[in-house]
GROMACS .gro file of C-alpha atoms in nm:
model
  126
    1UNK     CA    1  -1.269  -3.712  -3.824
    2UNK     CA    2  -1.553  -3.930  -3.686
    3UNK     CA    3  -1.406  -4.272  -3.871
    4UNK     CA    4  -1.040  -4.164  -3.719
    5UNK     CA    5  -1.209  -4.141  -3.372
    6UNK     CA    6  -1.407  -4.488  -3.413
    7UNK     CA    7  -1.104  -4.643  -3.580
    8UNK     CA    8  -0.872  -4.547  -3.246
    9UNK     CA    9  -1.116  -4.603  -3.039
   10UNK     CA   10  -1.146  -4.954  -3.209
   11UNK     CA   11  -0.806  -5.003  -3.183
   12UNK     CA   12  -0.733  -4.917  -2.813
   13UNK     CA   13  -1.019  -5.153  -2.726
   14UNK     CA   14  -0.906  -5.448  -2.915
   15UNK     CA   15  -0.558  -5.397  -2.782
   16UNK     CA   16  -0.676  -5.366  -2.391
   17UNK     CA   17  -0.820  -5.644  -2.447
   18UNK     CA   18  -0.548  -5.860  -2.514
   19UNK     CA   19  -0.350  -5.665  -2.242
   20UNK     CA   20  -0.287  -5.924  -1.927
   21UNK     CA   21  -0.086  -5.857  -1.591
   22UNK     CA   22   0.048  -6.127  -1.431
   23UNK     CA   23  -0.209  -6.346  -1.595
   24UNK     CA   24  -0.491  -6.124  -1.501
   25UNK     CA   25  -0.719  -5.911  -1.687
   26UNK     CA   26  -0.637  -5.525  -1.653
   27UNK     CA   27  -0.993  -5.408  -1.664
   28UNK     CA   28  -1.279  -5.392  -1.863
   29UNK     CA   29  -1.290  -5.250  -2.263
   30UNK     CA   30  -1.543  -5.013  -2.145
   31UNK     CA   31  -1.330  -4.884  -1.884
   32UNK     CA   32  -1.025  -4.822  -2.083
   33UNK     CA   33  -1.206  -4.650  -2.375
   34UNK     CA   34  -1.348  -4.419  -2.097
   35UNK     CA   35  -0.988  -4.352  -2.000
   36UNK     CA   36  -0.879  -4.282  -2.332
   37UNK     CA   37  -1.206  -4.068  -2.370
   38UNK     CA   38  -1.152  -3.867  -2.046
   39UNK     CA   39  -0.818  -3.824  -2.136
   40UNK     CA   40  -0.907  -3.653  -2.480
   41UNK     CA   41  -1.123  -3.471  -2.339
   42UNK     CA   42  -0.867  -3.312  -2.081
   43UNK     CA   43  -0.646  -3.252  -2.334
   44UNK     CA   44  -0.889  -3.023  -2.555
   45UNK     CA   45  -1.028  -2.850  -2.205
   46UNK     CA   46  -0.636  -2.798  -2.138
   47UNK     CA   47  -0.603  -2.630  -2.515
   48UNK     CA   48  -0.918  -2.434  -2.482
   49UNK     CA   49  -0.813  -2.283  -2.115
   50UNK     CA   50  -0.510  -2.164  -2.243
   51UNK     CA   51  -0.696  -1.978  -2.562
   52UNK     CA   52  -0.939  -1.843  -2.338
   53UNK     CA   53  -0.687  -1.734  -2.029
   54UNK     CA   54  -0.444  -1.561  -2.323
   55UNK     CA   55  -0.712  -1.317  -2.460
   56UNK     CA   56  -0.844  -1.244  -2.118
   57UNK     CA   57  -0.775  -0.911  -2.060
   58UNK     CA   58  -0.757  -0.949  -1.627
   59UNK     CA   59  -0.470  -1.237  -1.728
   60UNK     CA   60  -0.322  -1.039  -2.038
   61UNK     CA   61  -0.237  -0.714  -1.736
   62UNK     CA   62  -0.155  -0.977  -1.493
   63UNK     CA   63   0.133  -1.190  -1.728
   64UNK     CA   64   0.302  -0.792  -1.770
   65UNK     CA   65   0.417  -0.824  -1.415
   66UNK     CA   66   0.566  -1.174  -1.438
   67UNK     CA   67   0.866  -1.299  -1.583
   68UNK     CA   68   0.815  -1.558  -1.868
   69UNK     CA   69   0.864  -1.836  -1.664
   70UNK     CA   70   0.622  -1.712  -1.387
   71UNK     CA   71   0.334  -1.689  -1.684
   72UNK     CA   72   0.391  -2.016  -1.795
   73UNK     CA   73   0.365  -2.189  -1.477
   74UNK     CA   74   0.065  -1.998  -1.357
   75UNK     CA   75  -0.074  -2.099  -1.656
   76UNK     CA   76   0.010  -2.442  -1.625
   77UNK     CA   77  -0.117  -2.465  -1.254
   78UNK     CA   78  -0.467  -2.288  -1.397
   79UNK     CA   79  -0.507  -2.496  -1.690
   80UNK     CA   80  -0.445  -2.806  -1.509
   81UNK     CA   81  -0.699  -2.721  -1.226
   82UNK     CA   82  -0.958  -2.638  -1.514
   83UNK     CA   83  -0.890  -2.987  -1.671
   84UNK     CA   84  -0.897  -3.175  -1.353
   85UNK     CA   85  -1.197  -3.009  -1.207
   86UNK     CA   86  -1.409  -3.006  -1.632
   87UNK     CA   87  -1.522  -3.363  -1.553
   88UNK     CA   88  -1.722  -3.271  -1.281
   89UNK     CA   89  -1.886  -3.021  -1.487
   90UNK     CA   90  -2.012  -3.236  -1.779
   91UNK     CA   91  -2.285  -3.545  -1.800
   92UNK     CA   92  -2.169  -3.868  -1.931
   93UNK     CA   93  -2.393  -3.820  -2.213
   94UNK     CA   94  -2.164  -3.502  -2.335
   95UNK     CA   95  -1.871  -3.693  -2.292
   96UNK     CA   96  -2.036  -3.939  -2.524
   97UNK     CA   97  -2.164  -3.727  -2.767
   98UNK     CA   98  -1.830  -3.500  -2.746
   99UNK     CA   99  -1.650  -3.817  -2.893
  100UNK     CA  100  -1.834  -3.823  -3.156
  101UNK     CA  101  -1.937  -3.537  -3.300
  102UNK     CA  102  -1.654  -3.241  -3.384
  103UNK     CA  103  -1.904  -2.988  -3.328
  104UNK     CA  104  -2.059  -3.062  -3.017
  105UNK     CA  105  -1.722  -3.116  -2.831
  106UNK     CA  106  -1.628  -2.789  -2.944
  107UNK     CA  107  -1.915  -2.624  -2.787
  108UNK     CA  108  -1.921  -2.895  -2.479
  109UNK     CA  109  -1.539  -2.796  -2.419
  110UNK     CA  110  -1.589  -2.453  -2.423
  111UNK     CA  111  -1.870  -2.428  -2.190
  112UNK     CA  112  -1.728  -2.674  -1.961
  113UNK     CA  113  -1.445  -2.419  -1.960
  114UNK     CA  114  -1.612  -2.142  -1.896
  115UNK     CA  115  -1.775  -2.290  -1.587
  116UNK     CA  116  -1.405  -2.411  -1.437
  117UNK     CA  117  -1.170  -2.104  -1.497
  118UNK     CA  118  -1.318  -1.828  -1.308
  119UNK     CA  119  -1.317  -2.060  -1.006
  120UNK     CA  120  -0.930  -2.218  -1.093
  121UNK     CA  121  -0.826  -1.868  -1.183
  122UNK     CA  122  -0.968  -1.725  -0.856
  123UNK     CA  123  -0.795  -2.013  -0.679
  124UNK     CA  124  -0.469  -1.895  -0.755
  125UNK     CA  125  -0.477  -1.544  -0.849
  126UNK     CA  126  -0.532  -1.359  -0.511
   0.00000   0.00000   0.00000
C-alpha cells in the first residue's frame, strides 16, 4: 500500500509539474501533492463519518422518521461538514504521517472524526 501511495504521489508530482497555464506555472509540486493529500484525506474522514453516524444509535432512531431521501441528504450535509471542518482538527505532521502509514491514518481519521461529528451533527440536528 505504501509503494502505491509513493508511486501516485510520484506521479501527480511529476505531472503538475509539467502542467502550464497560459505559459505560467500552476503552482508549486509541494502544493499540489498537499492537495491531492488533503483531498485523500477528506475522502477517508467522509467514509469513516458515515460508518460511525450509521451505528449511532441517536442517528439510527432519528433516520426511522425520515424518508430515504431525507437520510441520505442529512447524511450528506453531516459528513461533508465533518470533512470540511477534520483539517482543522489535525497537525500537519498527521497528515504526513497519515500518508504514509495505513495504520496511523486509520487511527488519525477516526479520532479526527470523533472530534468533528458531535459538533456537525449538533449543527444540523436540532
Amino acid at each position: 500500500m505504501k509503494k502505491v501511495l509513493l508511486a501516485v504521489a510520484a506521479i501527480s508530482m511529476s505531472l503538475a509539474a509539467c502542467t502550464t497555464t497560459t505559459g505560467t506555472s500552476t503552482g508549486t509540486t509541494a502544493g499540489t501533492a498537499a492537495t491531492i493529500g488533503s483531498n485523500i484525506f477528506k475522502a477517508a474522514v467522509d467514509n469513516q463519518c458515515r460508518t460511525e453516524l450509521n451505528s449511532n444509535n441517536a442517528w439510527r432512531a432519528l433516520a426511522l422518521t425520515m424518508t430515504a431521501e431525507q437520510q441520505t441528504a442529512m447524511e450528506t450535509k453531516i459528513c461533508s461538514c465533518v470533512s470540511e471542518k477534520a483539517p482543522q482538527n489535525v497537525t500537519a505532521v498527521d497528515l504526513a504521517t497519515a500518508a504514509v502509514d495505513q495504520n496511523a491514518r486509520a487511527q488519525i481519521v477516526a479520532n479526527t472524526v470523533a472530534k468533528t461529528l458531535t459538533a456537525c451533527y449538533s449543527e444540523f440536528v436540532k
